[in-house]
Short mmCIF file of N, CA and C in Angstrom, two decimals:
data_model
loop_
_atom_site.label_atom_id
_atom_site.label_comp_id
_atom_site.label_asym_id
_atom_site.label_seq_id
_atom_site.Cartn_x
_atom_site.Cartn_y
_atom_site.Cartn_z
N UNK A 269 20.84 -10.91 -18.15
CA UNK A 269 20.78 -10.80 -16.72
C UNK A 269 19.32 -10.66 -16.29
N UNK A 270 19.10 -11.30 -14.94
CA UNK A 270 17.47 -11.00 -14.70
C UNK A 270 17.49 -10.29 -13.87
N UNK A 271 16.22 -9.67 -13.61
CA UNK A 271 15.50 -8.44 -12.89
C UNK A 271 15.93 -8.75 -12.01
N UNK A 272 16.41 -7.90 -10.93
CA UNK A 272 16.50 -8.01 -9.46
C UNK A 272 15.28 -7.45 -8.87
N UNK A 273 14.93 -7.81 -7.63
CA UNK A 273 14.25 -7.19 -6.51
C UNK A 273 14.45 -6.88 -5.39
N UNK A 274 13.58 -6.55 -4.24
CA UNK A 274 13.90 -6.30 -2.88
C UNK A 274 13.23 -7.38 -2.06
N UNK A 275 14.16 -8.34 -1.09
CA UNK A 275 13.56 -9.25 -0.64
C UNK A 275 13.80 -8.83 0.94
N UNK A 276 12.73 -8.74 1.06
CA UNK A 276 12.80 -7.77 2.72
C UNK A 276 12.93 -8.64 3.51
N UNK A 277 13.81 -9.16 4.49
CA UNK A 277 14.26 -9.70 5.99
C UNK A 277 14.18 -9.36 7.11
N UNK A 278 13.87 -9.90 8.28
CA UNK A 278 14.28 -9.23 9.39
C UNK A 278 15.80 -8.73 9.47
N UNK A 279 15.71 -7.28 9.68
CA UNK A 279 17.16 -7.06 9.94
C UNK A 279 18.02 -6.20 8.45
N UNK A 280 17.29 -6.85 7.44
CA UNK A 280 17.88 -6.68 6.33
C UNK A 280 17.35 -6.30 4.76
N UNK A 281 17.98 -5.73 3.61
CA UNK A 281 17.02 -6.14 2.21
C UNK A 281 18.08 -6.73 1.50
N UNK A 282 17.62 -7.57 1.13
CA UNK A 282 19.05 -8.44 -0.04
C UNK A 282 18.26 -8.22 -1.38
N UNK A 283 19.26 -8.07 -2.24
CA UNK A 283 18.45 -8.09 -3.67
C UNK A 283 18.42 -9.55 -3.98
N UNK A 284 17.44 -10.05 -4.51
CA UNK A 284 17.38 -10.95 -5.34
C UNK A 284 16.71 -10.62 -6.68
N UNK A 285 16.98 -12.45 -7.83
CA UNK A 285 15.88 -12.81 -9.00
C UNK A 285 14.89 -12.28 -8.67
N UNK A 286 13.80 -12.23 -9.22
CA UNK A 286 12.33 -11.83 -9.06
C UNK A 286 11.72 -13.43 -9.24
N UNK A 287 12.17 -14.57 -10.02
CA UNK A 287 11.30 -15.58 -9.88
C UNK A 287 11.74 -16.44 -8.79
N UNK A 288 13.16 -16.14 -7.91
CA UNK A 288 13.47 -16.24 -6.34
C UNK A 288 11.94 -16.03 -5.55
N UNK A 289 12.38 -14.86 -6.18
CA UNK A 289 10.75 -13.91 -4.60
C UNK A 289 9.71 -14.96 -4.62
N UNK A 290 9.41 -14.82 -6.51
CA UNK A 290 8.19 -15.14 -6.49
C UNK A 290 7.63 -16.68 -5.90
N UNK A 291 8.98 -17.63 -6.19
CA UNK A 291 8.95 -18.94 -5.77
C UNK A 291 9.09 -19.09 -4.23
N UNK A 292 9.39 -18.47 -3.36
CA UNK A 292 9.64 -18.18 -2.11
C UNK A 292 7.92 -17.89 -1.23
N UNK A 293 7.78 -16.74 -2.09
CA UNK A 293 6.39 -16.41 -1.99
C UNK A 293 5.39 -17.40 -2.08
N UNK A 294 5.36 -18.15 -3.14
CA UNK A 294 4.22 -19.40 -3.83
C UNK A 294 4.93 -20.46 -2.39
N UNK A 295 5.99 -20.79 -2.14
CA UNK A 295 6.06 -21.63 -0.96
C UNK A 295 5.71 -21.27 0.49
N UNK A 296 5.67 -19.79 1.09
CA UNK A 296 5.13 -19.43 1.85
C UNK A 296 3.43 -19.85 2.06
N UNK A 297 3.46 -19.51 1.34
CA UNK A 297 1.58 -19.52 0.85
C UNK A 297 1.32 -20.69 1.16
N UNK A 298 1.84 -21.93 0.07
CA UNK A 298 1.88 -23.36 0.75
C UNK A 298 2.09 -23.82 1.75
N UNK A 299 2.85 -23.04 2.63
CA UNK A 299 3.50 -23.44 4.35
C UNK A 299 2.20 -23.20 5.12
N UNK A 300 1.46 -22.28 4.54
CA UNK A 300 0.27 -20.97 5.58
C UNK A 300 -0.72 -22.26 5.62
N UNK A 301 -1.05 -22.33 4.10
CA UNK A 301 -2.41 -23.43 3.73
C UNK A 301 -2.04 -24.77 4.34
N UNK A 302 -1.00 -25.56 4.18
CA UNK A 302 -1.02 -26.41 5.08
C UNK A 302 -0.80 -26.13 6.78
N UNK A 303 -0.71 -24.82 7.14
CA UNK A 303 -0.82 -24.97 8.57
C UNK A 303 -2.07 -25.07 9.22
N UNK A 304 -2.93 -23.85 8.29
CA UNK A 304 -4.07 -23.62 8.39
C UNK A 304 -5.06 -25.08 8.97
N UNK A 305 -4.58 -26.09 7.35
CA UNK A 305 -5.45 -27.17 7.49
C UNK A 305 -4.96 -28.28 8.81
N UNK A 306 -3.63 -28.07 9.13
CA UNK A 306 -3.57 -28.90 10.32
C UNK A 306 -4.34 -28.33 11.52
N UNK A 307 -4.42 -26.80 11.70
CA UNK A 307 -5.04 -26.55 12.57
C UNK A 307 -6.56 -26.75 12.82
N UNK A 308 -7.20 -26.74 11.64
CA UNK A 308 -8.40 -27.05 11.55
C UNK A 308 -8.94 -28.71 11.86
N UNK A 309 -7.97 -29.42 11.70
CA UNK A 309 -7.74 -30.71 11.33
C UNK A 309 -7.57 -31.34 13.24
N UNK A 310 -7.04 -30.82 13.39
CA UNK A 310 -6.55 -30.74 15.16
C UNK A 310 -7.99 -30.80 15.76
N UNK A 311 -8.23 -29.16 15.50
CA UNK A 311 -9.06 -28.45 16.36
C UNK A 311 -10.65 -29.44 16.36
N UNK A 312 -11.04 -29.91 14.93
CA UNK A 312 -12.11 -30.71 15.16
C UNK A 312 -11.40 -31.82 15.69
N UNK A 313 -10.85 -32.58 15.88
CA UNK A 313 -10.62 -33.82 16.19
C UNK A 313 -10.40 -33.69 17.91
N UNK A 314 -10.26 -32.90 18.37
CA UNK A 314 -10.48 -32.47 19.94
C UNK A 314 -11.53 -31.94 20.39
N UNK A 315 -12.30 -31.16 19.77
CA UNK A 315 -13.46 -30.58 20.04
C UNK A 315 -14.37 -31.61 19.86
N UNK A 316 -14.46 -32.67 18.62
CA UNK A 316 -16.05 -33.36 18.98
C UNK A 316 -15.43 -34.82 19.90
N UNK A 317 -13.71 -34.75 20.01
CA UNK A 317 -13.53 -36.00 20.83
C UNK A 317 -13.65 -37.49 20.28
N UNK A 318 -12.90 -37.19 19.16
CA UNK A 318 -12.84 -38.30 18.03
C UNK A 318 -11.93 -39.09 17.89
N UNK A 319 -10.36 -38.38 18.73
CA UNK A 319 -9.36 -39.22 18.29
C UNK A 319 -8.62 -38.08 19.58
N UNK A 320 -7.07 -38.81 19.41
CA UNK A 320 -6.03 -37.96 19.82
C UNK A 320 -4.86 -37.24 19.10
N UNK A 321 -4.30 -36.48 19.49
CA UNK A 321 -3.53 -35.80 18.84
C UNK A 321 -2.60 -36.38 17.41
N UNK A 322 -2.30 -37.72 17.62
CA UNK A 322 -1.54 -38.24 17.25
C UNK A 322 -2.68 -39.09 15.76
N UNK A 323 -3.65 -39.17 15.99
CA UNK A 323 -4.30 -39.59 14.80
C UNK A 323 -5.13 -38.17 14.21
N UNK A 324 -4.96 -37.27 15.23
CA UNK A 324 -5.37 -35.42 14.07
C UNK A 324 -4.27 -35.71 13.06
N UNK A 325 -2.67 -35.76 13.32
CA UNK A 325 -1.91 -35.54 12.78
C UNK A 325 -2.13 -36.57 11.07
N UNK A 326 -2.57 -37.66 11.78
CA UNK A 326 -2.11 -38.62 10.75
C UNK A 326 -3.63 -38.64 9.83
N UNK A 327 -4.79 -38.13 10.17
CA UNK A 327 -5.67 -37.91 9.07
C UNK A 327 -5.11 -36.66 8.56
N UNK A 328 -4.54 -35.54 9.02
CA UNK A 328 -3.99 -34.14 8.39
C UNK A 328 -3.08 -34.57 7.39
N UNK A 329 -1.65 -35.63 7.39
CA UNK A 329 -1.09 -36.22 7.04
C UNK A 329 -1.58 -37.00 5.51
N UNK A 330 -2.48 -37.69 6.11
CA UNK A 330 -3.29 -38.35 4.87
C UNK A 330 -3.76 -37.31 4.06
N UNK A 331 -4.51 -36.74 4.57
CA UNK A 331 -5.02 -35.32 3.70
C UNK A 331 -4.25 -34.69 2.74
N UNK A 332 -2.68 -34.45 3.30
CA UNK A 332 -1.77 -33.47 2.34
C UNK A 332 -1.61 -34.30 1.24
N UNK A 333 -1.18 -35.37 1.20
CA UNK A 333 -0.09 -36.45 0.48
C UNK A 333 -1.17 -36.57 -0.44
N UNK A 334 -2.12 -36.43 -0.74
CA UNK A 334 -3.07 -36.38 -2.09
C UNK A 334 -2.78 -35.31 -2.99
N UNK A 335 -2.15 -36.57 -4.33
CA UNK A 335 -1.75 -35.13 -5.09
C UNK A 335 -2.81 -34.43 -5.42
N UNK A 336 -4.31 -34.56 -5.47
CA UNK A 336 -5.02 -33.29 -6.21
C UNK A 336 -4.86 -32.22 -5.23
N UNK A 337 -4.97 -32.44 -3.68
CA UNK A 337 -5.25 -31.44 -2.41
C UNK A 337 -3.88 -30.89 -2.94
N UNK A 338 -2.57 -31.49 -3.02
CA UNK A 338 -1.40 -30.54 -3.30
C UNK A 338 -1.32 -29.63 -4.70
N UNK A 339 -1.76 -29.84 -5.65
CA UNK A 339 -2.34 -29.24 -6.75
C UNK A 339 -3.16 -28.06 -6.73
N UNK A 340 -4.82 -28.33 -6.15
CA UNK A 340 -5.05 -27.24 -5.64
C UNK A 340 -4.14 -26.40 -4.79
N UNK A 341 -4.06 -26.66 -3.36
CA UNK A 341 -2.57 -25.56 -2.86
C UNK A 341 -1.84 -24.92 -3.65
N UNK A 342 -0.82 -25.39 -4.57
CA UNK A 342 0.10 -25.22 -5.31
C UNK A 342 -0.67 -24.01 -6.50
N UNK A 343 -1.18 -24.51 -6.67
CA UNK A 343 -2.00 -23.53 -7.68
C UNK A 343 -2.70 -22.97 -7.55
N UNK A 344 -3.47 -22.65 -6.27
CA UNK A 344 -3.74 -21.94 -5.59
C UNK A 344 -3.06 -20.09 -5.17
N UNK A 345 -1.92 -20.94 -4.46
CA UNK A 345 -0.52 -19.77 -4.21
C UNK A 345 -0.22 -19.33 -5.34
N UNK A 346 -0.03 -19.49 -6.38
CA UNK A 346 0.23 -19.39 -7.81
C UNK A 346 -0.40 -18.66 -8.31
N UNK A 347 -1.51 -18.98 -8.38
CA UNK A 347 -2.64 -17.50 -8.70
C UNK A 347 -2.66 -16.39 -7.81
N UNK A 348 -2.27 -16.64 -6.85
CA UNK A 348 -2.80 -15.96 -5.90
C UNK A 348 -1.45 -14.53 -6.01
N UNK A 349 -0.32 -15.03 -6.11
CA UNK A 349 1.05 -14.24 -6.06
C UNK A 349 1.10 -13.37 -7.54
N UNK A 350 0.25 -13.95 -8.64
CA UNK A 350 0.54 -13.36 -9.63
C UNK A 350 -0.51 -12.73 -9.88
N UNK A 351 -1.65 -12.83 -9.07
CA UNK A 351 -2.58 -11.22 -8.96
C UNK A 351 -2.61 -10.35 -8.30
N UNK A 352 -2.03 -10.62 -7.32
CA UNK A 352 -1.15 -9.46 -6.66
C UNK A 352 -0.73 -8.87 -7.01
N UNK A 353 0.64 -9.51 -7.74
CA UNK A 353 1.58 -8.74 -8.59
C UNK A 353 1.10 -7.95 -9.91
N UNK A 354 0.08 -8.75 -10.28
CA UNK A 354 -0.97 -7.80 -11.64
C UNK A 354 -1.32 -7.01 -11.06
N UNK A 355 -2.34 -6.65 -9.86
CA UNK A 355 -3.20 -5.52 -9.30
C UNK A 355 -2.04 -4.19 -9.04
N UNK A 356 -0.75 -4.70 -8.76
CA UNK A 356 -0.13 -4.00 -7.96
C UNK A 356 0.79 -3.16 -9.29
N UNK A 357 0.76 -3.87 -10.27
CA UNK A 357 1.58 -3.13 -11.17
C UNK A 357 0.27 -2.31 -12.23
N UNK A 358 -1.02 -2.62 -12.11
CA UNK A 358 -1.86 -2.08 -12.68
C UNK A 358 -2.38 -0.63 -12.12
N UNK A 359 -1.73 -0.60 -10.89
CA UNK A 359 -2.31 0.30 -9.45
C UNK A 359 -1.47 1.40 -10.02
N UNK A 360 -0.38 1.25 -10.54
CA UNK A 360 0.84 2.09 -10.57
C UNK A 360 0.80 3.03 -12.06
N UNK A 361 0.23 2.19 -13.13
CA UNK A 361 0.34 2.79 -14.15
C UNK A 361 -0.98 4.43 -14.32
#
């Protein structure tokens, strides 16, 4: 049987897997970083007056769909969730 955890909700805690969380977590992270970069992606493309909304989207677009940019991300969140989780269980002992 695997470890359960506490997966905190609005409203609620459900137990789950722990590699649930953790995969949940690593996709959050990925949701953030690609929002991040659309926003950035937007924001110059209106500010120096380069294009319209609709071609921010589609260089942001172009941007993701490169697997190395999704690689970095991906592995990015990945490291990122499992030093957390190191610092946090190192904090404790």
């Amino acid at each position: 049987m695997s470890d359960k955890t506490v997966l905190a909700v609005p409203g609620k805690k459900l137990s789950v897997p722990r590699l649930f969380k953790r995969t949940l977590q690593v996709s959050t992270a990925v949701l953030l970083t690609l929002a991040v970069a659309l926003t950035f992606i937007v924001a110059n493309s209106m500010l120096l007056g380069r294009g319209s909304l609709s071609q921010a989207f589609s260089a942001w677009l172009t941007f993701v769909q490169r697997s190395d940019i999704q690689a970095t991300i991906v592995l990015t969140a990945i490291v990122t969730v499992a030093f957390v989780y190191w610092q946090r269980d190192r904090e404790r002992r």
